XYZ file of C-alpha atoms in Angstrom:
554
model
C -164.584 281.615 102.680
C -162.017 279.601 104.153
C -162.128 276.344 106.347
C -159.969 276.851 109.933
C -157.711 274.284 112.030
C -160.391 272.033 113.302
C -163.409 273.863 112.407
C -164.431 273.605 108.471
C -167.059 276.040 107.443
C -168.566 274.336 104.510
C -169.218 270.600 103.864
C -166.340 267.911 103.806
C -165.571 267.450 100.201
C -168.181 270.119 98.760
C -167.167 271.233 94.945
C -165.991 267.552 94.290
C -167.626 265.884 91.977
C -165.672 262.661 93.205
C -167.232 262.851 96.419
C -168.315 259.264 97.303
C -165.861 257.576 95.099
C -163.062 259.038 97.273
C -164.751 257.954 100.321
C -164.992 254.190 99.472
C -161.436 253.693 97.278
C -159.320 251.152 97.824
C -156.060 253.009 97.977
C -155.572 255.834 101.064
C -157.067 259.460 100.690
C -156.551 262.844 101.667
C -158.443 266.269 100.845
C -156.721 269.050 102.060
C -157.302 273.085 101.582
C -155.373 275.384 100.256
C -154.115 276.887 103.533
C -153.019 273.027 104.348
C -155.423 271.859 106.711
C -156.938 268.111 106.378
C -160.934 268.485 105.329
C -161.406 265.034 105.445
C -159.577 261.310 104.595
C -161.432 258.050 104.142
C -161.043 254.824 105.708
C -157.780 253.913 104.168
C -155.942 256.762 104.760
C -156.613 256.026 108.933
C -155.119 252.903 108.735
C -152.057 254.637 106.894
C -152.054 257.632 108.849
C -153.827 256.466 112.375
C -153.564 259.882 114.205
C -154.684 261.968 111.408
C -158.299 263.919 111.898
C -160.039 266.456 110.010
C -159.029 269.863 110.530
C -155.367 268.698 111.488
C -152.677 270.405 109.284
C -151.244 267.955 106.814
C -147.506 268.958 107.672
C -148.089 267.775 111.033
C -149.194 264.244 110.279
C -147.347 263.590 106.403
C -143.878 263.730 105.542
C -141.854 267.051 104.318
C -142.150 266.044 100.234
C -146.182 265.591 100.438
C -146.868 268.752 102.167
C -144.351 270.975 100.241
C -146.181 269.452 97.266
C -149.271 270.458 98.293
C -148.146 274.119 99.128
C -146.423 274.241 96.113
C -149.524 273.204 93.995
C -152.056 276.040 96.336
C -149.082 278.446 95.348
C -149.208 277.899 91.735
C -145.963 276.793 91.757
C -146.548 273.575 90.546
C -149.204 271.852 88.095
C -151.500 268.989 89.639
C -151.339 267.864 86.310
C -147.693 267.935 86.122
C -147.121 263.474 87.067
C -147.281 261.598 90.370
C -145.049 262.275 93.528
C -143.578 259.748 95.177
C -142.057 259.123 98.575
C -142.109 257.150 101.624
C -144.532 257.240 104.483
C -144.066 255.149 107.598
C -142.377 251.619 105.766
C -144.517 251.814 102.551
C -143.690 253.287 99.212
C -146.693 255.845 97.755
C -147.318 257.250 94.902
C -149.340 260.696 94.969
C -151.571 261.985 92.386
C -153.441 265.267 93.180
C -156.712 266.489 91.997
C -157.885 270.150 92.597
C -161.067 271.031 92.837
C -163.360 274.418 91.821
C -163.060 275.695 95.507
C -159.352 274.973 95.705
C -159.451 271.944 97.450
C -156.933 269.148 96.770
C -157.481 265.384 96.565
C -154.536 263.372 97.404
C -154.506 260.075 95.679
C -152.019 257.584 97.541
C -151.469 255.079 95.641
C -149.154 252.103 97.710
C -146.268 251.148 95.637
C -144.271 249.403 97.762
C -145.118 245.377 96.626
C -144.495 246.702 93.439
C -140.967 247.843 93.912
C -140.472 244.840 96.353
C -141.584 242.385 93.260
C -139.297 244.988 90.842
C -136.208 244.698 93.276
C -136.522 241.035 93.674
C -136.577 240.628 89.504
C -133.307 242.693 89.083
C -131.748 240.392 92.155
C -133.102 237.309 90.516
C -131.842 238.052 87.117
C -128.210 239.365 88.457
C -128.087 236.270 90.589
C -128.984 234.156 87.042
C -126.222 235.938 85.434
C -123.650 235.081 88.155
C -124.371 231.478 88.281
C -124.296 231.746 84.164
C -120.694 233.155 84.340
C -119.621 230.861 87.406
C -120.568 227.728 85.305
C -119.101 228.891 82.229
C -115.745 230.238 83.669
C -115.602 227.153 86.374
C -116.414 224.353 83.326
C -113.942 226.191 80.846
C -110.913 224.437 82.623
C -110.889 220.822 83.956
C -107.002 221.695 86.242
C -108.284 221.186 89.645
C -106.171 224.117 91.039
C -107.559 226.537 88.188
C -110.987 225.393 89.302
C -110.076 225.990 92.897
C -108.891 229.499 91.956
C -111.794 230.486 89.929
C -114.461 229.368 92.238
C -112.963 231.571 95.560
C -112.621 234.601 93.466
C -115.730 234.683 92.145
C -117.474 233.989 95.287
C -115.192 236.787 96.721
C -116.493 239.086 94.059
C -120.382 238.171 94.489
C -120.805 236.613 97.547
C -118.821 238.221 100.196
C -115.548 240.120 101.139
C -113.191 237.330 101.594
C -113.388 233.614 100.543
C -112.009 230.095 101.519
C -112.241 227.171 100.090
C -111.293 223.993 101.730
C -110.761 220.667 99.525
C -110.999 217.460 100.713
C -107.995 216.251 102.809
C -104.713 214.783 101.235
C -103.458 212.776 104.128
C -103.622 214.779 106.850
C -103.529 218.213 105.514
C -106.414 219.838 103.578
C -105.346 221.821 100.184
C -107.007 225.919 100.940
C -107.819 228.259 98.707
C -108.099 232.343 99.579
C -109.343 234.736 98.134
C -109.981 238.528 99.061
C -111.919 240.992 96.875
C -109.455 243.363 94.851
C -106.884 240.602 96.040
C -104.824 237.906 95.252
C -105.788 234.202 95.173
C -103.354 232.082 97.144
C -102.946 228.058 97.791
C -101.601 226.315 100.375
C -101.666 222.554 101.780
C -101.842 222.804 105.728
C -102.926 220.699 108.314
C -105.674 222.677 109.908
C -108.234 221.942 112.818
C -111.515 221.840 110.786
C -113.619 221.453 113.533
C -112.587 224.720 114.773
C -115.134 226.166 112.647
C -118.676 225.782 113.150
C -120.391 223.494 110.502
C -116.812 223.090 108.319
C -116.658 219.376 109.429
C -120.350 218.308 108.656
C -120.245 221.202 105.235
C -116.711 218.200 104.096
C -118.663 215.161 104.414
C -122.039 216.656 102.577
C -124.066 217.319 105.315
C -126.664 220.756 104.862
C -124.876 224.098 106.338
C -125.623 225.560 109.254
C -127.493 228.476 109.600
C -125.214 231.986 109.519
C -126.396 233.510 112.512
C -125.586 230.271 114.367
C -121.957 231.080 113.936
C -120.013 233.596 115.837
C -117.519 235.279 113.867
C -115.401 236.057 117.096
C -114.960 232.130 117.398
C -113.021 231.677 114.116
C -109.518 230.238 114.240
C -106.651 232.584 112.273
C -106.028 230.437 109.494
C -109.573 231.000 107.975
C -108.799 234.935 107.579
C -107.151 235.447 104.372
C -103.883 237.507 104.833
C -104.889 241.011 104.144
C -108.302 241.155 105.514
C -107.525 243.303 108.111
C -111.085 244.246 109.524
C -112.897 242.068 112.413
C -114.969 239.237 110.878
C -118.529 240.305 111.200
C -120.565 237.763 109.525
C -120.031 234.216 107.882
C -121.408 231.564 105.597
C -119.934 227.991 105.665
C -121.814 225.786 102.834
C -120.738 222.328 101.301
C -120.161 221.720 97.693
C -121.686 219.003 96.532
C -119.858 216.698 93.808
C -120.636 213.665 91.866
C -121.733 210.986 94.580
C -118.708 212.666 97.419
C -118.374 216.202 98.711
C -115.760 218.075 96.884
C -115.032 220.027 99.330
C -116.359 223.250 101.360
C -116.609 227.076 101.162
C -116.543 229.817 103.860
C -117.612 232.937 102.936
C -116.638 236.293 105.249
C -117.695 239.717 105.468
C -116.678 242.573 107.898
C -118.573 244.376 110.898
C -118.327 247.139 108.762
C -120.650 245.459 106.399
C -124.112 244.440 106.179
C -124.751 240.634 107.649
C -125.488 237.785 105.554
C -129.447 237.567 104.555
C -130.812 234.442 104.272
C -131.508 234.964 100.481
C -127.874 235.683 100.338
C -127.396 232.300 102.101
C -129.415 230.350 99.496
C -127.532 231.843 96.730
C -124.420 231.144 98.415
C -125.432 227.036 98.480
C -126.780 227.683 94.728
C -123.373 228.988 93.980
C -121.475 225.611 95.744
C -123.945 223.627 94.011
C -122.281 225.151 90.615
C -119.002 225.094 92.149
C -118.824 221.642 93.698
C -119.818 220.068 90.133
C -117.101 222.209 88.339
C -114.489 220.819 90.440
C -115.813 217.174 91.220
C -115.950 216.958 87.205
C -112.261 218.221 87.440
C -110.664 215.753 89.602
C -112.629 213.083 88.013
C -110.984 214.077 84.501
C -107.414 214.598 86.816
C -107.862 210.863 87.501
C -108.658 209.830 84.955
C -106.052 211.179 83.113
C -103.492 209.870 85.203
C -104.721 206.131 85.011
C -104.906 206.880 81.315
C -100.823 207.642 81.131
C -100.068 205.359 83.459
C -102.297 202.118 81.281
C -100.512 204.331 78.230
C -97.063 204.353 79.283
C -97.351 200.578 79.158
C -99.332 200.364 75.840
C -96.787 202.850 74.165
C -94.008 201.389 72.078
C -90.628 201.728 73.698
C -87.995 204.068 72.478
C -85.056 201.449 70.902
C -81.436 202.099 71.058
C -78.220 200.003 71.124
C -77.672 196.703 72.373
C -74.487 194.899 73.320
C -73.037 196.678 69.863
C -76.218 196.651 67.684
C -78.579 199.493 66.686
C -82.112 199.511 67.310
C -84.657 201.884 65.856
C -88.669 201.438 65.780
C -91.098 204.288 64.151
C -94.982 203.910 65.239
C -98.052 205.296 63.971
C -101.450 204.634 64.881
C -104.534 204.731 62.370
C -106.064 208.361 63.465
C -103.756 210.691 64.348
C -105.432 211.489 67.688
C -105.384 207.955 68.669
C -101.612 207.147 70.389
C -101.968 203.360 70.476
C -103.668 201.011 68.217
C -103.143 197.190 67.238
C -99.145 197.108 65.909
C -96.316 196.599 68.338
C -92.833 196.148 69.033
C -90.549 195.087 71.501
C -86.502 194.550 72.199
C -85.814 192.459 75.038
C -81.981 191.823 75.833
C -80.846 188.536 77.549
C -80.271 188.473 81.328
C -76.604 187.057 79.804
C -74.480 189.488 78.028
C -73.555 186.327 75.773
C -77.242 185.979 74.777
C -79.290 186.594 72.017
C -82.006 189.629 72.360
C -84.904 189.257 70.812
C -86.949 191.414 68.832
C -90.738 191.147 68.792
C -93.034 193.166 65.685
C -96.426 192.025 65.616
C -99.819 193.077 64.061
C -103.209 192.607 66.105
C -106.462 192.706 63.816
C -108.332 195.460 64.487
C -107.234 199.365 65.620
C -108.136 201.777 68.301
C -107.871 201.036 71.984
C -109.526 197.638 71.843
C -106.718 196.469 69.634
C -104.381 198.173 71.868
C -105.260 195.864 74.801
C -104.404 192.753 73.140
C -101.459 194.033 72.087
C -100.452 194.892 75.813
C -101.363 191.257 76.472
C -99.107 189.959 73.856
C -96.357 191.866 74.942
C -96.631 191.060 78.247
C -97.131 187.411 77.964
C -94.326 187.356 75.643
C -92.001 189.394 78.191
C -92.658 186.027 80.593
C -91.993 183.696 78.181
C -88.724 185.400 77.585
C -86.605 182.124 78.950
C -87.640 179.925 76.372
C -86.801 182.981 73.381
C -84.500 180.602 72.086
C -86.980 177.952 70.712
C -89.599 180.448 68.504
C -91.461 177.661 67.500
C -92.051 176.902 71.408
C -92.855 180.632 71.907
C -95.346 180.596 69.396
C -97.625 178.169 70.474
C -97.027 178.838 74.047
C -98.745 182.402 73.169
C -101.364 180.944 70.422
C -102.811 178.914 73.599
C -102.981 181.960 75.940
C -104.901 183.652 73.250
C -107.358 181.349 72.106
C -107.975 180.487 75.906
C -108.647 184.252 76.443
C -111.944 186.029 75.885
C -110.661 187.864 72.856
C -111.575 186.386 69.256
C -108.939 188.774 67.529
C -105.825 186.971 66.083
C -102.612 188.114 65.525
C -99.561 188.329 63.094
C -95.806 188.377 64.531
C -92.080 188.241 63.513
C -89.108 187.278 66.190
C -85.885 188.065 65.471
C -83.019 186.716 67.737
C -79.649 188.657 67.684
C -76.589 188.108 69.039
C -73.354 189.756 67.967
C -69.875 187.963 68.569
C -66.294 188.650 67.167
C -67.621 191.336 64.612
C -70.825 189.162 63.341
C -74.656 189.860 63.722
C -76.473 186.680 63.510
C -79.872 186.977 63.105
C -82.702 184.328 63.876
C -86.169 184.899 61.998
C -89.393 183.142 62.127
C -92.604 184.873 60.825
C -96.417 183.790 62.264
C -98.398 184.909 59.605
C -96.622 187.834 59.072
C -94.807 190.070 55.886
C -91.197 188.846 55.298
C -88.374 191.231 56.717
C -86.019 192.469 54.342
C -82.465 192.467 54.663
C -81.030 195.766 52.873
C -76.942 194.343 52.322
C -73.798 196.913 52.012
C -73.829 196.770 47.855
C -77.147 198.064 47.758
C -79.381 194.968 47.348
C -82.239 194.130 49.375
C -83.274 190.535 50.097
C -86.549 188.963 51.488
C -86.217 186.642 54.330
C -87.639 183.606 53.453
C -89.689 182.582 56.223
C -93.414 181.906 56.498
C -95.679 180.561 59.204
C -99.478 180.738 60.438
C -101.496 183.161 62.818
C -101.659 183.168 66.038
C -104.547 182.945 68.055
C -106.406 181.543 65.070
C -105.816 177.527 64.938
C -105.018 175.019 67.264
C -100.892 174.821 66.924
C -98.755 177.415 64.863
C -97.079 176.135 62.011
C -93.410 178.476 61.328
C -90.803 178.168 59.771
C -87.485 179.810 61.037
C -84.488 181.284 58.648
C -80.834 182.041 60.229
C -78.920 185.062 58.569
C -75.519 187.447 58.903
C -75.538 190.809 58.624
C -72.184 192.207 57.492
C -70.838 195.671 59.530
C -73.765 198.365 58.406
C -76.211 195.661 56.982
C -79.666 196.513 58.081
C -82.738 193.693 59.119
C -86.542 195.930 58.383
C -89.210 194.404 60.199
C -92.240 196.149 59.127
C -96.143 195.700 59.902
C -98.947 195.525 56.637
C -99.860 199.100 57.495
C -96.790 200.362 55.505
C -96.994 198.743 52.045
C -101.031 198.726 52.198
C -100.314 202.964 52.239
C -103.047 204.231 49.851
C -101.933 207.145 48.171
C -99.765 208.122 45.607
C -100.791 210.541 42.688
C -104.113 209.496 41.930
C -104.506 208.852 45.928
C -105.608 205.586 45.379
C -102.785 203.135 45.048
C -100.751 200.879 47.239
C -97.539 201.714 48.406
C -96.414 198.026 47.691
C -93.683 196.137 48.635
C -91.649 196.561 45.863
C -91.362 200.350 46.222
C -90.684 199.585 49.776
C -87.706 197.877 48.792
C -86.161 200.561 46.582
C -86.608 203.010 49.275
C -84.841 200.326 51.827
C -81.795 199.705 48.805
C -81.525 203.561 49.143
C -80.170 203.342 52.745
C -77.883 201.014 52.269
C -74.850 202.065 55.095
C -77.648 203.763 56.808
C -77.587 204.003 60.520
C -80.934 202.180 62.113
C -82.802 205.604 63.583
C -82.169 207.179 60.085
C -83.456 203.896 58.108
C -87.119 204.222 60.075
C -87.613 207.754 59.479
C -86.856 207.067 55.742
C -89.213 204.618 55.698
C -91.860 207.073 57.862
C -91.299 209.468 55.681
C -91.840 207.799 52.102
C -95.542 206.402 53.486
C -96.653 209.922 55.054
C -95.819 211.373 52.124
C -97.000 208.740 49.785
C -100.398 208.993 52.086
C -100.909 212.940 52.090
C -104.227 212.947 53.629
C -105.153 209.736 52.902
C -106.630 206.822 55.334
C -104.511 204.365 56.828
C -104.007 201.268 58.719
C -101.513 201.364 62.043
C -98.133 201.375 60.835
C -94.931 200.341 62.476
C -90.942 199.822 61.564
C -87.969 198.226 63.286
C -84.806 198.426 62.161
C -81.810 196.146 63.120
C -78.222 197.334 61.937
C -75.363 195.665 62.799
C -72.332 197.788 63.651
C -70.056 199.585 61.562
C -66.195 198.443 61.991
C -65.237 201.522 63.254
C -68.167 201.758 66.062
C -67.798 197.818 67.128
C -65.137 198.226 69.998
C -67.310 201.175 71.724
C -70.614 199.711 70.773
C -69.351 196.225 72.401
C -68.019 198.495 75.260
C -71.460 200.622 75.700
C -73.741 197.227 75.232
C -72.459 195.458 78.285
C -74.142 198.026 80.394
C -77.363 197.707 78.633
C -80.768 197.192 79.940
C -84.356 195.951 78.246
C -85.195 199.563 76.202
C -88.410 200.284 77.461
């Protein structure tokens, strides 16, 4: 017996044993005979499948794959047992699991899916959207060069994002530095003046404000400078979102896409502003370590110890080394500062600060600085040194200080030296025969007492003859074999007696080199050398000649 088109000739559902728990499910079903036609489908199933009746055929009101399933499965081509079916009907996602029962009557089991693979498709976004950001932050905080930033950051959001990217940095003047970037392209810079409020939202996206919404923009109202060159198709959809920086904007992004691709969704444009937000830190944190760095050399250049040469006929040499090897500046010093007068005496400044690092750096910029004004009164040390002990004690520093002058003037084929030691190691005067002397002055600190007490020794150095002025750091070298002794001054002196005739640049790195090697890996205190040499006979006409040219050696 079989059930026709619109007329069944035995009960809905008869040979079921599922009978009412079909009719009252949750999820949409069908029963259908084996000739196709619809027997009955509950209350679910009408609100899937509104113009669907009993005795309709089920090709008529179900898509091709459930119907040729159901043929397939009244053939015998197919198990019902064989696993769900799955396809679309109207805008949901169903799953279909058959049952047949003893009369040959199928029960269609629709089962929606579509939430699920909603909630499923939205995971695999989420997490691919994680794993951008995690790449952008790690490739855009891997460099702190404001252009590499720049780079990075428009080719990765030409990658992810969109088809094309721009990124506009905050005005230099009057021209903004741009960044463009095209997928499977180039990345190329430029500085241009550009009109920014030519683009919808660029001006307020600069100065922080939230973007504007993409489908407020009309891509047919963008000026040609904000198509990178090479993106040939019509602009069909855009994105134009700040990126935020530390307290100021660091700038903007514009994101494009062609006609011929889909428009932005407004997920798309809330990743886009997560991706600024990632963006705009990477490259605020780069300019702020750009400008940093360039008040840091420019405070350095000044801290730095100059690089010595000759003057009016004499030779000048200074080594430095600080007390870590990754510091560049610490608490020793030194200084040559030739007279405005080509008949004057130059003087040479070593000093010691207590202390090391940076903080003893600063004092020694002081010193050298108020030193460098009190330059017309270098003739009276004793004048000098008091004039500086009361700019230091009035100062908020409590650190004192150790120095050695040395006034120099060479005339008819003498080097007369002037020496006067605050507090500081004797120089040593290594002669032509090989002997080394110690100057015999002696004096107080400064910046430690009221008045500086110094005593001041006058000395000739003979063609070749070399003055040492050398800071505590050098003999106080701990080293040696058992890496616990001093370097000392006596050894100091032997090495000094062995570069006798010496020129003055070849005298300091003698000296440089018997305390680094004395040291090996040893700790140390700052450490700094001058050298004075008066010139050789043979050298004095040219030196005289080159030294009435000369400058302050900075």
């Amino acid at each position: 017996m079989t059930a026709s088109r619109g007329s069944p000739a035995r009960p809905s559902g008869s040979g079921l044993q599922a009978d009412a728990a079909w009719i009252e499910a949750p999820y949409p079903v069908l029963v259908v005979d084996r000739h196709g036609g619809l027997v009955r489908i509950n209350e679910a199933a009408r609100l899937l499948l509104p113009d669907a009746a009993s005795g309709d055929w089920l090709h008529e009101r179900v898509p091709s794959w459930l119907s040729d399933a159901h043929r397939r499965i009244c053939d015998g081509l197919s198990d019902a047992r064989s696993g769900p079916l799955s396809g679309r009907i109207r805008d949901r996602l169903l799953e279909a699991h058959p049952t047949t029962g003893d009369d040959g009557d199928v029960v269609w089991w629709l089962v929606d899916e579509t939430d699920r693979l909603f909630a499923e498709t939205a995971l695999v976004d989420v997490r691919a959207r994680s794993e951008i950001l995690a790449e952008v932050s790690g490739a855009l905080l891997s460099t702190l060069n404001v252009g590499r930033c720049m780079e990075l950051a428009s080719s990765m959001a030409a990658e992810h994002l969109a088809e094309a990217a721009v990124l506009v940095a905050p005005p230099q003047g009057r021209r903004h530095p741009l960044t463009f970037a095209r997928r499977g392209g180039p990345v190329t810079q430029s500085l241009r003046q550009v009109d920014v409020s030519a683009v919808p939202g660029l001006a307020e996206a600069l100065q922080g404000f939230p973007p504007v919404p993409a489908r407020w923009i009309d891509p047919a109202d963008l000026p040609d400078w904000v198509v990178p060159e090479g993106f040939t198709s019509p602009v069909g959809s855009v994105i134009v979102t700040p990126l935020p920086g530390h307290g100021v904007p660091a700038g903007a992004l514009i994101l494009l896409r062609s006609g011929t691709e889909r428009a932005f969704s407004e997920s798309e444009e809330v990743f886009a502003r997560l991706f600024a937000a990632r963006a705009g830190a990477a490259l605020s944190a780069a300019r702020l370590y750009t400008e940093q760095a360039a008040i840091t050399t420019t405070l350095m250049r000044e801290l730095l110890p100059p690089v010595l040469h000759h003057v009016r006929g004499v030779e000048y040499a200074g080594g430095y080394r600080a007390s870590k090897d990754h510091e560049r500046v610490g608490g020793d010093f030194y200084d040559v500062h030739p007279s405005a007068d080509s008949s004057g005496e130059t003087l040479v400044v070593l000093g010691d600060v207590a202390g090391k690092g940076l903080d003893a750096a600063v004092l020694t910029g002081k010193i050298r600085n108020t030193l460098h004004a009190l330059l017309p009164l270098a003739e009276d040390h004793q004048r000098v040194l008091n004039l500086l002990n009361g700019a230091l004690l009035s100062s908020h520093h409590t650190r004192f200080a150790t120095l050695v002058l040395a006034s120099v003037h060479n005339r008819d084929g003498r080097t007369r030296l002037r020496l006067t030691s605050a507090g500081h190691l004797p120089p040593l005067l290594a002669r032509a025969d090989g002997t080394v002397e110690e100057v015999a002055t002696r004096g107080t600190l400064v910046g430690a007492l009221p008045a500086v007490e110094a005593r001041t020794v006058e000395t000739v150095l003979a063609p070749g003859e070399t003055c040492l002025l050398y800071t505590d750091g050098i003999v106080e070298a701990r080293g040696g074999p058992l890496g616990d002794d001093f370097l000392g001054a006596e050894r100091l002196k032997r090495a000094l007696a062995e570069c006798a005739g010496m020129q003055a640049e070849a005298v300091v790195e003698r000296i440089q080199m018997l305390a680094a090697q004395w040291l090996r890996e040893g700790r140390h205190d700052d450490m700094a050398v001058v050298a004075i040499t008066a010139p050789r006979a043979s050298s004095l006409t040219t030196d005289e000649e080159r030294g009435r040219n000369g400058g302050r050696n900075t």
